[in-house]
Short mmCIF file of N, CA and C in Angstrom, two decimals:
data_model
loop_
_atom_site.label_atom_id
_atom_site.label_comp_id
_atom_site.label_asym_id
_atom_site.label_seq_id
_atom_site.Cartn_x
_atom_site.Cartn_y
_atom_site.Cartn_z
N MET D 237 -75.20 -83.82 3.97
CA MET D 237 -75.02 -83.04 5.17
C MET D 237 -73.34 -82.92 5.59
N THR D 238 -72.69 -84.14 5.46
CA THR D 238 -71.56 -84.11 5.15
C THR D 238 -70.84 -83.42 3.78
N ALA D 239 -71.50 -83.53 2.56
CA ALA D 239 -71.22 -82.81 1.91
C ALA D 239 -70.92 -80.97 2.30
N LEU D 240 -72.49 -81.02 2.95
CA LEU D 240 -72.34 -79.22 3.43
C LEU D 240 -71.63 -78.97 4.33
N ARG D 241 -70.89 -80.46 5.40
CA ARG D 241 -70.45 -79.84 6.38
C ARG D 241 -68.58 -79.71 5.54
N ASN D 242 -68.36 -80.53 4.68
CA ASN D 242 -67.32 -80.64 4.04
C ASN D 242 -67.32 -79.56 3.36
N GLU D 243 -68.07 -78.91 2.92
CA GLU D 243 -68.24 -77.33 2.53
C GLU D 243 -67.87 -76.11 3.10
N ALA D 244 -68.37 -76.77 4.65
CA ALA D 244 -68.53 -75.66 5.63
C ALA D 244 -67.32 -75.38 6.24
N ASP D 245 -66.50 -77.01 6.45
CA ASP D 245 -65.34 -77.03 6.85
C ASP D 245 -64.32 -76.15 5.60
N ALA D 246 -64.48 -76.70 4.82
CA ALA D 246 -63.28 -75.92 3.08
C ALA D 246 -64.09 -74.96 3.41
N ALA D 247 -64.73 -73.80 3.59
CA ALA D 247 -65.30 -72.76 3.52
C ALA D 247 -64.20 -71.87 5.16
N ALA D 248 -64.48 -72.39 5.84
CA ALA D 248 -63.73 -72.13 7.18
C ALA D 248 -62.06 -72.38 6.92
N GLU D 249 -61.63 -73.23 6.19
CA GLU D 249 -60.71 -73.17 6.08
C GLU D 249 -60.09 -72.04 5.29
N ARG D 250 -60.91 -72.11 4.04
CA ARG D 250 -60.52 -71.27 3.03
C ARG D 250 -60.40 -69.85 4.18
N ALA D 251 -62.15 -69.76 4.55
CA ALA D 251 -61.51 -67.93 5.66
C ALA D 251 -60.34 -68.08 6.01
N GLU D 252 -59.90 -69.12 6.88
CA GLU D 252 -58.98 -69.08 8.29
C GLU D 252 -57.52 -68.67 7.13
N ALA D 253 -57.56 -69.69 5.92
CA ALA D 253 -56.51 -69.45 5.17
C ALA D 253 -56.56 -67.79 4.43
N ALA D 254 -57.90 -67.56 4.11
CA ALA D 254 -57.89 -66.08 3.78
C ALA D 254 -57.16 -64.81 4.93
N GLU D 255 -57.82 -65.18 6.09
CA GLU D 255 -57.77 -64.29 7.13
C GLU D 255 -55.96 -64.54 7.79
N ALA D 256 -55.47 -65.44 7.64
CA ALA D 256 -53.74 -66.14 7.24
C ALA D 256 -52.73 -64.78 6.71
N LYS D 257 -53.36 -65.10 5.09
CA LYS D 257 -52.80 -64.56 3.96
C LYS D 257 -53.21 -62.99 4.62
N SER D 258 -54.49 -62.63 4.81
CA SER D 258 -54.71 -61.38 4.94
C SER D 258 -53.84 -60.88 6.14
N LYS D 259 -53.73 -61.30 7.00
CA LYS D 259 -52.75 -61.22 7.97
C LYS D 259 -51.31 -60.76 7.73
N SER D 260 -51.09 -61.95 6.95
CA SER D 260 -49.65 -61.66 6.64
C SER D 260 -49.29 -60.92 5.58
N LEU D 261 -50.89 -60.44 4.65
CA LEU D 261 -50.58 -59.57 3.69
C LEU D 261 -49.92 -58.16 4.52
N GLU D 262 -50.95 -57.69 5.87
CA GLU D 262 -51.41 -57.08 6.45
C GLU D 262 -49.78 -56.50 7.54
N LEU D 263 -49.18 -57.67 7.62
CA LEU D 263 -47.94 -57.44 8.30
C LEU D 263 -46.77 -57.01 7.32
N GLU D 264 -46.97 -57.67 6.01
CA GLU D 264 -46.04 -57.31 4.85
C GLU D 264 -46.65 -55.71 4.41
N LEU D 265 -48.06 -54.99 4.21
CA LEU D 265 -48.04 -54.14 4.43
C LEU D 265 -47.76 -52.96 5.35
N TYR D 266 -47.67 -53.57 6.92
CA TYR D 266 -47.47 -52.96 7.52
C TYR D 266 -45.26 -52.18 7.52
N LYS D 267 -45.01 -53.69 7.22
CA LYS D 267 -43.69 -53.71 7.03
C LYS D 267 -43.04 -52.88 6.28
N LYS D 268 -43.94 -52.81 4.95
CA LYS D 268 -43.59 -52.03 3.95
C LYS D 268 -43.77 -50.61 4.18
N ASP D 269 -44.81 -50.11 4.92
CA ASP D 269 -44.63 -48.35 5.41
C ASP D 269 -43.70 -48.01 6.61
N GLN D 270 -43.25 -49.21 6.98
CA GLN D 270 -42.21 -48.96 7.98
C GLN D 270 -41.37 -48.72 6.97
N GLU D 271 -40.73 -49.32 6.11
CA GLU D 271 -39.74 -49.41 5.40
C GLU D 271 -40.01 -47.71 4.41
N ILE D 272 -41.11 -47.57 4.23
CA ILE D 272 -41.20 -46.28 3.02
C ILE D 272 -40.95 -45.08 4.37
N THR D 273 -40.99 -45.55 5.59
CA THR D 273 -41.32 -44.18 6.07
C THR D 273 -39.40 -44.24 6.76
N SER D 274 -38.83 -45.37 6.79
CA SER D 274 -37.82 -44.97 7.19
C SER D 274 -36.92 -44.67 5.83
N LEU D 275 -37.46 -45.24 4.99
CA LEU D 275 -36.82 -44.95 3.51
C LEU D 275 -36.81 -43.48 3.45
N ASN D 276 -38.28 -42.35 3.74
CA ASN D 276 -38.53 -41.38 3.84
C ASN D 276 -37.72 -40.25 4.16
N HIS D 277 -37.19 -40.81 5.88
CA HIS D 277 -36.76 -40.55 6.95
C HIS D 277 -34.90 -40.05 6.25
N ARG D 278 -34.49 -41.54 5.73
CA ARG D 278 -33.62 -41.47 5.08
C ARG D 278 -33.26 -39.89 4.14
N VAL D 279 -34.40 -40.39 2.86
CA VAL D 279 -34.06 -39.67 2.34
C VAL D 279 -34.20 -37.99 2.88
N SER D 280 -34.72 -37.95 3.62
CA SER D 280 -35.10 -36.37 4.44
C SER D 280 -33.42 -35.78 4.91
N VAL D 281 -33.00 -37.05 5.64
CA VAL D 281 -31.51 -36.45 6.01
C VAL D 281 -30.55 -36.57 4.83
N LEU D 282 -30.68 -37.30 3.95
CA LEU D 282 -29.30 -37.41 3.06
C LEU D 282 -29.41 -36.31 2.35
N GLU D 283 -30.91 -35.12 1.92
CA GLU D 283 -30.91 -34.59 0.97
C GLU D 283 -30.10 -33.47 2.74
N ALA D 284 -30.60 -33.05 3.41
CA ALA D 284 -29.99 -32.19 4.40
C ALA D 284 -28.35 -32.42 4.58
N ASP D 285 -27.91 -33.89 4.08
CA ASP D 285 -26.64 -33.53 3.85
C ASP D 285 -25.91 -33.03 2.92
N LEU D 286 -26.94 -33.59 1.67
CA LEU D 286 -26.31 -32.72 0.26
C LEU D 286 -26.61 -31.41 0.26
N GLU D 287 -27.62 -30.58 1.24
CA GLU D 287 -27.37 -29.48 1.05
C GLU D 287 -26.19 -28.83 2.08
N LYS D 288 -25.74 -29.47 3.34
CA LYS D 288 -24.59 -29.19 4.14
C LYS D 288 -23.58 -29.36 2.78
N ALA D 289 -23.34 -30.11 1.99
CA ALA D 289 -22.41 -30.18 1.21
C ALA D 289 -22.38 -29.09 0.28
N GLU D 290 -23.65 -29.02 -0.17
CA GLU D 290 -23.59 -27.82 -1.73
C GLU D 290 -22.56 -26.25 -0.84
N THR D 291 -23.32 -26.67 0.35
CA THR D 291 -23.14 -25.00 0.78
C THR D 291 -21.91 -24.70 1.38
N LYS D 292 -21.09 -26.00 1.65
CA LYS D 292 -19.59 -26.64 2.21
C LYS D 292 -19.06 -25.88 0.81
N VAL D 293 -19.51 -26.28 -0.33
CA VAL D 293 -18.64 -26.50 -1.57
C VAL D 293 -18.50 -24.83 -2.22
N THR D 294 -19.87 -24.40 -2.06
CA THR D 294 -20.32 -23.18 -2.06
C THR D 294 -19.26 -22.51 -1.25
N GLU D 295 -19.01 -22.25 -0.32
CA GLU D 295 -17.80 -21.58 0.69
C GLU D 295 -16.65 -21.68 0.24
N LEU D 296 -16.56 -23.58 -0.01
CA LEU D 296 -15.14 -23.27 -0.27
C LEU D 296 -14.82 -22.70 -1.58
N LYS D 297 -15.67 -22.19 -2.63
CA LYS D 297 -15.43 -21.77 -4.02
C LYS D 297 -15.43 -20.28 -3.57
N THR D 298 -16.27 -19.65 -2.64
CA THR D 298 -16.10 -18.53 -2.47
C THR D 298 -14.73 -18.26 -1.87
N SER D 299 -14.34 -18.83 -0.91
CA SER D 299 -12.89 -19.04 -0.03
C SER D 299 -12.01 -18.71 -0.88
N SER D 300 -11.65 -19.99 -2.04
CA SER D 300 -10.62 -19.71 -2.60
C SER D 300 -10.74 -18.96 -3.59
N GLU D 301 -12.04 -18.30 -3.98
CA GLU D 301 -12.30 -16.98 -4.67
C GLU D 301 -11.26 -16.14 -3.92
N ASP D 302 -11.70 -15.91 -3.09
CA ASP D 302 -11.12 -14.78 -2.16
C ASP D 302 -9.81 -15.17 -1.63
N SER D 303 -9.02 -16.46 -1.63
CA SER D 303 -7.70 -16.82 -1.29
C SER D 303 -7.00 -16.43 -2.77
N ALA D 304 -7.61 -16.63 -3.65
CA ALA D 304 -7.46 -16.20 -5.25
C ALA D 304 -6.78 -14.70 -4.99
N HIS D 305 -8.19 -13.81 -4.86
CA HIS D 305 -7.97 -12.49 -5.22
C HIS D 305 -7.21 -12.19 -4.59
N SER D 306 -6.98 -12.76 -2.91
CA SER D 306 -6.02 -11.94 -1.53
C SER D 306 -4.52 -11.98 -2.23
N LYS D 307 -4.64 -13.66 -3.12
CA LYS D 307 -3.12 -13.84 -3.18
C LYS D 307 -2.79 -12.61 -4.48
N THR D 308 -3.42 -12.36 -5.88
CA THR D 308 -3.10 -11.56 -6.34
C THR D 308 -2.97 -10.45 -5.97
N THR D 309 -3.96 -9.51 -4.63
CA THR D 309 -3.93 -8.44 -4.05
C THR D 309 -2.34 -8.62 -3.36
N SER D 310 -2.09 -9.73 -2.78
CA SER D 310 -0.55 -9.51 -1.95
C SER D 310 0.14 -9.77 -3.12
N GLU D 311 0.37 -10.01 -4.21
CA GLU D 311 1.00 -9.96 -5.21
C GLU D 311 1.46 -8.28 -5.63
N ASN D 312 0.21 -7.60 -5.86
CA ASN D 312 0.24 -6.83 -6.80
C ASN D 312 0.42 -5.94 -4.86
N LEU D 313 0.45 -5.95 -3.70
CA LEU D 313 1.22 -5.51 -3.32
C LEU D 313 2.67 -5.45 -2.77
N ILE D 314 2.93 -6.64 -3.19
CA ILE D 314 4.50 -6.58 -3.31
C ILE D 314 5.49 -6.06 -3.88
N ARG D 315 4.14 -6.18 -5.45
CA ARG D 315 5.15 -5.35 -6.40
C ARG D 315 5.28 -3.75 -5.94
N LYS D 316 4.16 -3.55 -5.55
CA LYS D 316 3.97 -1.71 -5.00
C LYS D 316 4.97 -1.64 -4.01
N VAL D 317 5.71 -2.20 -2.99
CA VAL D 317 6.51 -2.08 -2.32
C VAL D 317 7.51 -1.85 -2.45
N ALA D 318 7.86 -2.94 -3.96
CA ALA D 318 9.71 -2.92 -4.32
C ALA D 318 9.38 -2.23 -4.83
N LEU D 319 8.95 -1.19 -5.86
CA LEU D 319 8.79 -0.22 -6.13
C LEU D 319 8.53 1.35 -5.53
N LEU D 320 8.16 0.86 -4.18
CA LEU D 320 8.12 2.20 -3.69
C LEU D 320 9.88 2.09 -2.42
N GLU D 321 10.47 0.93 -2.70
CA GLU D 321 11.25 0.69 -2.15
C GLU D 321 12.88 1.44 -2.89
N GLU D 322 12.43 0.68 -4.40
CA GLU D 322 13.53 1.91 -5.17
C GLU D 322 13.17 2.81 -5.56
N GLU D 323 11.79 3.57 -5.42
CA GLU D 323 11.86 4.41 -5.44
C GLU D 323 12.29 5.75 -4.19
N LEU D 324 12.46 4.69 -2.80
CA LEU D 324 12.81 5.35 -1.59
C LEU D 324 14.19 5.56 -1.86
N ASP D 325 14.99 4.27 -2.61
CA ASP D 325 16.55 4.17 -2.49
C ASP D 325 16.92 5.40 -3.44
N ALA D 326 16.06 5.52 -4.70
CA ALA D 326 16.20 6.70 -5.78
C ALA D 326 16.43 8.13 -4.75
N THR D 327 15.33 8.29 -4.31
CA THR D 327 15.07 9.28 -3.80
C THR D 327 16.16 9.71 -2.33
N GLU D 328 16.48 8.78 -1.82
CA GLU D 328 17.30 8.71 -0.74
C GLU D 328 18.65 9.15 -1.11
N LYS D 329 19.61 8.84 -2.44
CA LYS D 329 20.44 9.03 -3.42
C LYS D 329 20.52 9.95 -4.01
N ASN D 330 19.26 11.23 -4.40
CA ASN D 330 19.18 11.93 -4.65
C ASN D 330 19.20 13.25 -3.99
N VAL D 331 18.84 12.78 -2.39
CA VAL D 331 19.34 13.29 -1.44
C VAL D 331 20.17 13.88 -0.69
N LYS D 332 21.33 12.57 -1.31
CA LYS D 332 22.77 12.65 -0.51
C LYS D 332 23.48 13.72 -1.77
N GLU D 333 22.94 13.56 -2.84
CA GLU D 333 23.43 14.09 -3.71
C GLU D 333 23.39 15.48 -3.80
N THR D 334 22.00 16.21 -3.35
CA THR D 334 21.77 17.41 -3.12
C THR D 334 22.44 17.88 -1.82
N MET D 335 22.39 17.07 -0.87
CA MET D 335 23.08 17.89 0.42
C MET D 335 24.79 17.91 -0.14
N GLU D 336 25.37 16.88 -0.81
CA GLU D 336 26.68 17.20 -1.32
C GLU D 336 27.36 17.76 -2.12
N LYS D 337 26.07 18.63 -2.71
CA LYS D 337 25.97 20.14 -3.52
C LYS D 337 26.36 21.24 -2.65
N LEU D 338 25.02 20.92 -1.90
CA LEU D 338 24.55 22.10 -1.25
C LEU D 338 26.00 22.61 -0.06
N ARG D 339 26.16 21.34 0.20
CA ARG D 339 27.41 21.25 1.07
C ARG D 339 28.52 22.21 0.72
N GLN D 340 28.79 21.86 -1.04
CA GLN D 340 29.85 22.65 -1.61
C GLN D 340 29.51 23.75 -2.23
N VAL D 341 27.87 24.28 -2.53
CA VAL D 341 27.90 25.36 -2.47
C VAL D 341 27.66 26.08 -1.52
N ASP D 342 27.91 26.08 -0.42
CA ASP D 342 28.20 26.61 1.55
C ASP D 342 29.34 27.01 1.47
N VAL D 343 30.56 26.31 1.10
CA VAL D 343 31.88 26.10 1.16
C VAL D 343 32.20 26.87 -0.04
N LYS D 344 31.46 26.89 -1.06
CA LYS D 344 31.93 28.23 -1.90
C LYS D 344 31.28 29.48 -2.08
N ALA D 345 30.09 29.73 -0.86
CA ALA D 345 29.57 30.76 -0.75
C ALA D 345 30.69 31.76 0.45
N GLU D 346 30.91 30.45 1.46
CA GLU D 346 31.93 31.13 2.83
C GLU D 346 32.74 31.63 1.81
N HIS D 347 33.50 31.22 1.05
CA HIS D 347 34.61 31.47 -0.06
C HIS D 347 34.59 32.82 -0.74
N PHE D 348 33.47 33.09 -1.15
CA PHE D 348 32.93 34.03 -2.05
C PHE D 348 32.54 35.54 -0.84
N GLU D 349 32.02 35.11 0.69
CA GLU D 349 31.90 35.70 1.29
C GLU D 349 33.09 36.92 1.47
N ARG D 350 34.52 35.39 2.36
CA ARG D 350 35.64 35.72 2.13
C ARG D 350 36.23 36.84 1.97
N GLN D 351 36.23 36.56 -0.01
CA GLN D 351 36.62 37.53 -0.57
C GLN D 351 35.71 38.93 -0.87
N VAL D 352 34.69 38.39 -0.68
CA VAL D 352 34.03 39.87 -0.28
C VAL D 352 34.29 40.75 0.26
N GLN D 353 35.03 40.65 1.44
CA GLN D 353 35.24 40.69 2.51
C GLN D 353 36.68 41.52 2.39
N ARG D 354 37.30 40.35 2.09
CA ARG D 354 38.75 41.23 1.32
C ARG D 354 38.37 41.96 0.43
N LEU D 355 37.76 41.96 -0.81
CA LEU D 355 37.65 42.86 -1.34
C LEU D 355 37.38 44.55 -1.16
N GLU D 356 35.97 43.92 -0.43
CA GLU D 356 35.52 45.68 0.46
C GLU D 356 36.84 46.11 1.45
N GLN D 357 37.52 45.32 2.28
CA GLN D 357 38.58 45.68 2.87
C GLN D 357 39.57 46.37 1.98
N GLU D 358 39.72 45.87 0.51
CA GLU D 358 40.91 46.65 0.15
C GLU D 358 40.12 48.04 -0.97
N ARG D 359 39.18 47.86 -1.17
CA ARG D 359 38.49 49.22 -1.77
C ARG D 359 38.17 49.79 -0.67
N ASP D 360 38.07 49.71 0.85
CA ASP D 360 37.72 50.84 1.59
C ASP D 360 39.54 51.49 1.85
N ASN D 361 40.57 50.77 1.65
CA ASN D 361 42.02 50.76 1.72
C ASN D 361 42.21 52.20 0.74
N TRP D 362 41.86 51.53 -0.55
CA TRP D 362 42.07 52.24 -2.04
C TRP D 362 41.38 54.47 -1.82
N GLU D 363 39.81 53.50 -1.19
CA GLU D 363 39.20 54.88 -1.15
C GLU D 363 39.94 56.09 -0.02
N LYS D 364 40.23 55.20 1.14
CA LYS D 364 41.36 56.15 1.69
C LYS D 364 42.16 56.78 1.15
N LYS D 365 43.15 55.98 0.55
CA LYS D 365 44.22 56.09 0.22
C LYS D 365 43.82 57.61 -1.23
N TYR D 366 42.53 57.48 -1.69
CA TYR D 366 42.59 58.03 -2.61
C TYR D 366 42.05 59.82 -1.95
N GLU D 367 41.27 59.62 -0.82
CA GLU D 367 40.65 60.69 0.16
C GLU D 367 42.32 61.48 0.27
N GLU D 368 42.94 60.97 0.71
CA GLU D 368 44.73 61.02 1.03
C GLU D 368 44.87 61.38 0.42
N MET D 369 45.14 60.86 -1.20
CA MET D 369 45.49 61.81 -1.66
C MET D 369 45.20 62.66 -2.70
N GLN D 370 43.80 63.29 -2.53
CA GLN D 370 43.35 64.06 -3.26
C GLN D 370 43.20 65.04 -1.86
N ALA D 371 43.18 64.99 -0.75
CA ALA D 371 43.54 66.18 0.00
C ALA D 371 45.19 66.69 -0.14
N LYS D 372 46.47 65.41 -0.24
CA LYS D 372 47.33 66.00 -0.75
C LYS D 372 47.23 66.71 -1.70
N TYR D 373 46.81 66.15 -3.09
CA TYR D 373 46.60 66.74 -4.04
C TYR D 373 45.85 68.43 -4.19
N LYS D 374 44.74 68.41 -2.83
CA LYS D 374 44.31 69.38 -2.96
C LYS D 374 45.65 70.77 -2.07
N ALA D 375 46.38 70.26 -1.28
CA ALA D 375 47.09 71.25 -0.65
C ALA D 375 48.17 71.24 -1.27
N SER D 376 48.56 70.46 -2.69
CA SER D 376 49.85 71.41 -3.27
C SER D 376 49.31 72.20 -4.38
N LYS D 377 47.52 71.48 -4.69
CA LYS D 377 47.33 73.08 -5.22
C LYS D 377 46.99 74.41 -4.69
N ASP D 378 46.62 74.44 -3.25
CA ASP D 378 46.51 75.49 -2.82
C ASP D 378 48.23 75.62 -2.96
N GLU D 379 48.86 75.57 -2.30
CA GLU D 379 50.16 75.76 -2.36
C GLU D 379 50.89 76.35 -3.27
N LEU D 380 50.82 75.73 -4.81
CA LEU D 380 50.88 75.97 -5.98
C LEU D 380 50.25 77.58 -6.51
N ASP D 381 49.04 77.35 -5.89
CA ASP D 381 48.34 78.79 -6.32
C ASP D 381 49.09 80.14 -5.59
N GLU D 382 49.42 79.59 -4.14
CA GLU D 382 49.81 80.44 -3.63
C GLU D 382 51.26 81.01 -3.83
N LEU D 383 51.66 79.97 -4.63
CA LEU D 383 53.50 79.75 -4.81
C LEU D 383 52.81 81.28 -6.27
N VAL D 384 51.74 80.62 -7.04
CA VAL D 384 52.10 81.44 -8.40
C VAL D 384 51.64 83.27 -8.00
N LYS D 385 50.88 83.07 -7.32
CA LYS D 385 50.35 84.57 -6.64
C LYS D 385 51.45 85.15 -6.01
N SER D 386 51.91 84.44 -5.71
CA SER D 386 53.07 85.60 -4.82
C SER D 386 54.43 85.34 -5.83
N MET D 387 54.42 84.86 -7.07
CA MET D 387 55.55 85.47 -7.96
C MET D 387 54.78 86.38 -9.27
N ASP D 388 53.61 86.53 -8.78
CA ASP D 388 52.60 87.25 -9.98
C ASP D 388 53.15 88.14 -9.49
N LEU D 389 52.81 88.79 -8.17
CA LEU D 389 53.30 89.91 -7.10
C LEU D 389 55.32 90.48 -7.33
N ILE D 390 55.57 89.76 -7.48
CA ILE D 390 56.95 89.95 -7.75
C ILE D 390 57.45 90.49 -9.36
#
């Protein structure tokens, strides 16, 4: 009976040891489950952070490309402005030259208008003298014709 009791005590000890080991393993399993849950949460947080970082990188790349495009566009616009300013300067110079030529043409036109007026006046004087001379010639001719007639009668 002692052997049986010893066996029962040994079995009870083994059962208690197995229960203690089982509780220890259950506790370890619970801790491992908690650690897995914690790690899964950490993984999901890190994945979200990674996604945010990738989005930010994409935005920065796009911003960088836009910035490069804007810089290129800005440089092109600066060149266009410089060309337009040069063209404006050339046009202003051309306008000044044209205005100077126009002023000179105006001066010449006024000079020629005065000459035309003087020549018209001179022509009018010559026409008046011509008419006077015509009248004198006709009067002289008439007088001469009368003289010839009177001489023929004598």
